Amino acid sequence: MNILFLTLVGTEDINERGIYNDLMRKFRDEGHSVFIVSPFERRLKKRTQLIEQYGIKLLKVKTLNIQKTNIIEKGLSTLSIEYLFLASIKKHFKNIKFDLVLYSTPPITFSKIISYIKKTCKAKSYLLLKDIFPQNAVDIGLMKEAGILHKYFRKKEKILYKLSDYIGCMSPANVEYLIKHNREIDVNKIEVNPNSIEPISVNGNINENTEIRYKYEIPHDALLFLYGGNLGKPQGIDFLIRVLDSQKENFNVFFLIIGDGTEFQKLNSWIQNIKPKNVKLIKTLLKKDYDKLVEVCDVGMIFLDKRFTIPNFPSRLLSYLENKKPVVFATDLATDIGKIAVENKFGLWSETYKINDFEKNLNFFVKSKDEITRMGLNGYNYLLKNYTTNHSYNIIMQHFENVQ
């Protein structure tokens, strides 16, 4: 099959690990021809180009800045990217007959591309639903409900769902939400297709573990809690600050926060003002160092804003599970990520802003260190059974058995 994948993730090297790259390599390894369209943001100062990497065609399209830019350029980029992608597809892939077009949210503005591919190639379409927009923006106060922008993007969202022959959701709660709020969708085309990776073996080296802790000034005798990922409004950074403040005199634990985002400065300002001795904030670092820090941490952390009514399912969970780390969650009531973790015994959950409940879960790991190993192994086994690219690939390809 000829597979076309549309994404906002700026892929530079197809061998870099990630939920989309891993899945595309899986399609390639199964004998399919894979074509990826992704952006070259304006800040990179590069022209549109078509390259081939390890048997995969990668079309990099020059666009406006999408990530880490002001709201005006971000809005213009969201509106224009569909036309830029489509023009480049027509130019560079005009002789390719695609069998399947895959795409993820964000964005929700690829409907013209999908419609064009379906019409000209008679292709099937599959949406990997990673983001429920615009409702997520409404939930955290970035967009007014029933306002002009909300109505516009809600219309776009419904068109995207209608054009999609199949919709893969990250979890059962996502399926339930989609059906409840979009009664016009045929429920038979909605299924669970979770975030997934191609797991690798992680072999700990005691000397390397000691060196990485020393390099980043992490006490060797403290339990290391790690947060890695975006630091924005969706993550409820105010609550993370409350957690850090409540534990600033607890030297049995050490908090390592790695990431950037719109709320980075708020967190950094608190750290500069309070100067806690058991907290370290790092904006960016080498990927090999980040991977090593995930490997040597004791417990992973995931935070979500309590206002969400849509069920988010952060993909950073996979890195924790792959490294056999249990996870402590503080989330809204809509997501089922905490429920899944608790039921399968690889994490502890509390509702965001219930500081006493979070502290109770944190102290559980401090007092029951033997449980860290057991719960970490539970998570790893759950990953192998549910969150691998092989699993996601088979879910998609079950719809195309006759084509194979």
CSV table of N, CA and C in Angstrom, one decimal, residues 157-231:
chain,number,residue,atom,x,y,z
A,157,GLU,N,-13.9,20.8,12.8
A,157,GLU,CA,-13.7,19.5,13.5
A,157,GLU,C,-14.7,18.5,13.0
A,158,LYS,N,-16.0,18.9,12.9
A,158,LYS,CA,-17.0,18.0,12.5
A,158,LYS,C,-16.8,17.5,11.0
A,159,ILE,N,-16.3,18.4,10.2
A,159,ILE,CA,-16.0,18.0,8.8
A,159,ILE,C,-14.9,17.0,8.8
A,160,LEU,N,-13.9,17.2,9.6
A,160,LEU,CA,-12.8,16.2,9.7
A,160,LEU,C,-13.3,14.8,10.1
A,161,TYR,N,-14.2,14.8,11.1
A,161,TYR,CA,-14.7,13.5,11.6
A,161,TYR,C,-15.5,12.8,10.5
A,162,LYS,N,-16.3,13.6,9.7
A,162,LYS,CA,-17.1,13.1,8.7
A,162,LYS,C,-16.3,12.5,7.5
A,163,LEU,N,-15.1,13.2,7.2
A,163,LEU,CA,-14.3,12.7,6.1
A,163,LEU,C,-13.5,11.5,6.5
A,164,SER,N,-13.3,11.2,7.8
A,164,SER,CA,-12.5,10.1,8.3
A,164,SER,C,-13.3,8.8,8.2
A,165,ASP,N,-12.7,7.8,7.5
A,165,ASP,CA,-13.4,6.5,7.4
A,165,ASP,C,-13.2,5.8,8.7
A,166,TYR,N,-12.1,6.0,9.4
A,166,TYR,CA,-11.9,5.4,10.7
A,166,TYR,C,-11.2,6.4,11.6
A,167,ILE,N,-11.6,6.3,12.9
A,167,ILE,CA,-11.0,7.3,13.9
A,167,ILE,C,-10.5,6.5,15.1
A,168,GLY,N,-9.2,6.6,15.3
A,168,GLY,CA,-8.5,5.9,16.4
A,168,GLY,C,-8.3,6.8,17.5
A,169,CYS,N,-8.9,6.4,18.7
A,169,CYS,CA,-8.8,7.3,19.9
A,169,CYS,C,-7.8,6.7,20.9
A,170,MET,N,-7.3,7.6,21.7
A,170,MET,CA,-6.2,7.2,22.6
A,170,MET,C,-6.6,6.2,23.7
A,171,SER,N,-7.9,6.3,24.1
A,171,SER,CA,-8.3,5.5,25.3
A,171,SER,C,-9.8,5.3,25.2
A,172,PRO,N,-10.4,4.4,26.0
A,172,PRO,CA,-11.8,4.2,26.1
A,172,PRO,C,-12.6,5.5,26.4
A,173,ALA,N,-12.0,6.4,27.3
A,173,ALA,CA,-12.7,7.6,27.7
A,173,ALA,C,-12.8,8.5,26.4
A,174,ASN,N,-11.8,8.5,25.6
A,174,ASN,CA,-11.8,9.3,24.4
A,174,ASN,C,-12.9,8.9,23.4
A,175,VAL,N,-13.1,7.6,23.3
A,175,VAL,CA,-14.2,7.0,22.5
A,175,VAL,C,-15.5,7.5,23.0
A,176,GLU,N,-15.7,7.3,24.3
A,176,GLU,CA,-17.0,7.7,24.9
A,176,GLU,C,-17.3,9.2,24.7
A,177,TYR,N,-16.2,10.0,24.9
A,177,TYR,CA,-16.4,11.5,24.7
A,177,TYR,C,-16.8,11.8,23.3
A,178,LEU,N,-16.1,11.2,22.3
A,178,LEU,CA,-16.4,11.5,20.9
A,178,LEU,C,-17.8,11.1,20.5
A,179,ILE,N,-18.2,10.0,21.0
A,179,ILE,CA,-19.6,9.5,20.7
A,179,ILE,C,-20.6,10.4,21.3
A,180,LYS,N,-20.4,10.8,22.6
A,180,LYS,CA,-21.4,11.6,23.3
A,180,LYS,C,-21.6,13.0,22.7
A,181,HIS,N,-20.5,13.6,22.2
A,181,HIS,CA,-20.5,15.0,21.8
A,181,HIS,C,-20.6,15.1,20.3
A,182,ASN,N,-20.7,14.0,19.6
A,182,ASN,CA,-20.8,14.0,18.1
A,182,ASN,C,-21.7,12.9,17.7
A,183,ARG,N,-23.0,13.1,18.0
A,183,ARG,CA,-24.0,12.0,17.7
A,183,ARG,C,-24.1,11.6,16.3
A,184,GLU,N,-23.7,12.5,15.4
A,184,GLU,CA,-23.8,12.2,14.0
A,184,GLU,C,-22.8,11.2,13.4
A,185,ILE,N,-21.7,10.9,14.2
A,185,ILE,CA,-20.7,10.0,13.8
A,185,ILE,C,-21.1,8.6,13.9
A,186,ASP,N,-20.8,7.8,12.9
A,186,ASP,CA,-21.1,6.3,12.9
A,186,ASP,C,-20.2,5.7,13.9
A,187,VAL,N,-20.8,5.1,15.0
A,187,VAL,CA,-20.0,4.6,16.1
A,187,VAL,C,-19.1,3.4,15.6
A,188,ASN,N,-19.4,2.8,14.5
A,188,ASN,CA,-18.7,1.6,14.0
A,188,ASN,C,-17.3,2.0,13.5
A,189,LYS,N,-17.1,3.3,13.2
A,189,LYS,CA,-15.8,3.7,12.7
A,189,LYS,C,-14.9,4.3,13.7
A,190,ILE,N,-15.3,4.2,15.0
A,190,ILE,CA,-14.5,4.7,16.1
A,190,ILE,C,-14.0,3.6,16.9
A,191,GLU,N,-12.7,3.6,17.2
A,191,GLU,CA,-12.0,2.5,18.0
A,191,GLU,C,-10.9,3.1,18.8
A,192,VAL,N,-10.5,2.3,19.8
A,192,VAL,CA,-9.3,2.6,20.6
A,192,VAL,C,-8.0,2.3,19.8
A,193,ASN,N,-7.2,3.2,19.6
A,193,ASN,CA,-5.9,3.0,19.0
A,193,ASN,C,-4.9,3.9,19.7
A,194,PRO,N,-4.3,3.4,20.8
A,194,PRO,CA,-3.6,4.3,21.7
A,194,PRO,C,-2.2,4.8,21.2
A,195,ASN,N,-1.7,5.8,21.9
A,195,ASN,CA,-0.3,6.2,21.6
A,195,ASN,C,0.6,4.9,21.8
A,196,SER,N,1.6,4.8,20.9
A,196,SER,CA,2.4,3.6,20.9
A,196,SER,C,3.8,3.9,20.5
A,197,ILE,N,4.7,3.1,20.8
A,197,ILE,CA,6.1,3.2,20.5
A,197,ILE,C,6.7,1.8,20.1
A,198,GLU,N,7.9,1.8,19.6
A,198,GLU,CA,8.7,0.6,19.4
A,198,GLU,C,9.6,0.5,20.6
A,199,PRO,N,9.3,-0.3,21.5
A,199,PRO,CA,10.1,-0.4,22.8
A,199,PRO,C,11.6,-0.8,22.5
A,200,ILE,N,12.5,-0.3,23.3
A,200,ILE,CA,13.9,-0.7,23.2
A,200,ILE,C,14.3,-1.2,24.6
A,201,SER,N,15.3,-2.1,24.6
A,201,SER,CA,15.8,-2.6,25.8
A,201,SER,C,16.6,-1.5,26.6
A,202,VAL,N,16.3,-1.4,27.8
A,202,VAL,CA,17.1,-0.4,28.6
A,202,VAL,C,17.9,-1.2,29.7
A,203,ASN,N,19.2,-1.1,29.5
A,203,ASN,CA,20.1,-1.8,30.4
A,203,ASN,C,20.8,-0.8,31.2
A,204,GLY,N,20.5,-0.8,32.5
A,204,GLY,CA,21.1,0.2,33.4
A,204,GLY,C,22.6,-0.1,33.7
A,205,ASN,N,23.4,0.9,33.7
A,205,ASN,CA,24.8,0.8,34.0
A,205,ASN,C,25.0,1.6,35.3
A,206,ILE,N,25.5,1.0,36.4
A,206,ILE,CA,25.6,1.6,37.7
A,206,ILE,C,26.5,2.8,37.6
A,207,ASN,N,27.7,2.7,36.9
A,207,ASN,CA,28.6,3.8,36.7
A,207,ASN,C,28.0,5.0,36.0
A,208,GLU,N,27.3,4.7,34.9
A,208,GLU,CA,26.7,5.7,34.1
A,208,GLU,C,25.5,6.4,34.9
A,209,ASN,N,24.8,5.6,35.7
A,209,ASN,CA,23.7,6.2,36.5
A,209,ASN,C,24.3,7.1,37.5
A,210,THR,N,25.4,6.8,38.1
A,210,THR,CA,26.1,7.7,39.1
A,210,THR,C,26.6,8.9,38.4
A,211,GLU,N,27.1,8.8,37.2
A,211,GLU,CA,27.7,9.9,36.5
A,211,GLU,C,26.6,10.9,36.1
A,212,ILE,N,25.5,10.5,35.7
A,212,ILE,CA,24.4,11.4,35.2
A,212,ILE,C,23.8,12.1,36.4
A,213,ARG,N,23.7,11.5,37.6
A,213,ARG,CA,23.2,12.2,38.8
A,213,ARG,C,24.2,13.2,39.2
A,214,TYR,N,25.5,12.9,39.1
A,214,TYR,CA,26.5,13.8,39.5
A,214,TYR,C,26.6,15.0,38.6
A,215,LYS,N,26.4,14.7,37.3
A,215,LYS,CA,26.4,15.8,36.3
A,215,LYS,C,25.4,16.8,36.5
A,216,TYR,N,24.2,16.4,36.9
A,216,TYR,CA,23.0,17.3,37.1
A,216,TYR,C,22.8,17.6,38.6
A,217,GLU,N,23.8,17.3,39.4
A,217,GLU,CA,23.7,17.7,40.9
A,217,GLU,C,22.5,17.1,41.5
A,218,ILE,N,22.2,15.9,41.3
A,218,ILE,CA,21.1,15.2,42.0
A,218,ILE,C,21.6,14.3,43.1
A,219,PRO,N,21.1,14.5,44.3
A,219,PRO,CA,21.6,13.7,45.4
A,219,PRO,C,21.4,12.2,45.2
A,220,HIS,N,22.4,11.4,45.6
A,220,HIS,CA,22.3,10.0,45.3
A,220,HIS,C,21.4,9.3,46.2
A,221,ASP,N,21.1,9.9,47.4
A,221,ASP,CA,20.3,9.2,48.4
A,221,ASP,C,18.8,9.7,48.4
A,222,ALA,N,18.5,10.6,47.5
A,222,ALA,CA,17.1,11.1,47.4
A,222,ALA,C,16.3,10.3,46.4
A,223,LEU,N,15.0,10.1,46.6
A,223,LEU,CA,14.1,9.5,45.6
A,223,LEU,C,13.9,10.5,44.5
A,224,LEU,N,14.2,10.2,43.3
A,224,LEU,CA,14.1,11.1,42.2
A,224,LEU,C,12.7,11.0,41.5
A,225,PHE,N,12.0,12.1,41.5
A,225,PHE,CA,10.7,12.3,40.8
A,225,PHE,C,11.0,13.1,39.6
A,226,LEU,N,10.6,12.6,38.4
A,226,LEU,CA,10.9,13.3,37.1
A,226,LEU,C,9.7,13.7,36.4
A,227,TYR,N,9.7,15.0,35.9
A,227,TYR,CA,8.6,15.4,35.0
A,227,TYR,C,9.4,15.9,33.7
A,228,GLY,N,9.0,15.3,32.6
A,228,GLY,CA,9.6,15.7,31.3
A,228,GLY,C,8.5,16.0,30.3
A,229,GLY,N,8.5,17.1,29.7
A,229,GLY,CA,7.5,17.5,28.7
A,229,GLY,C,7.2,18.9,28.7
A,230,ASN,N,6.0,19.2,28.1
A,230,ASN,CA,5.6,20.6,27.9
A,230,ASN,C,5.3,21.2,29.2
A,231,LEU,N,5.6,22.5,29.4
A,231,LEU,CA,5.2,23.3,30.6
A,231,LEU,C,4.3,24.4,30.1
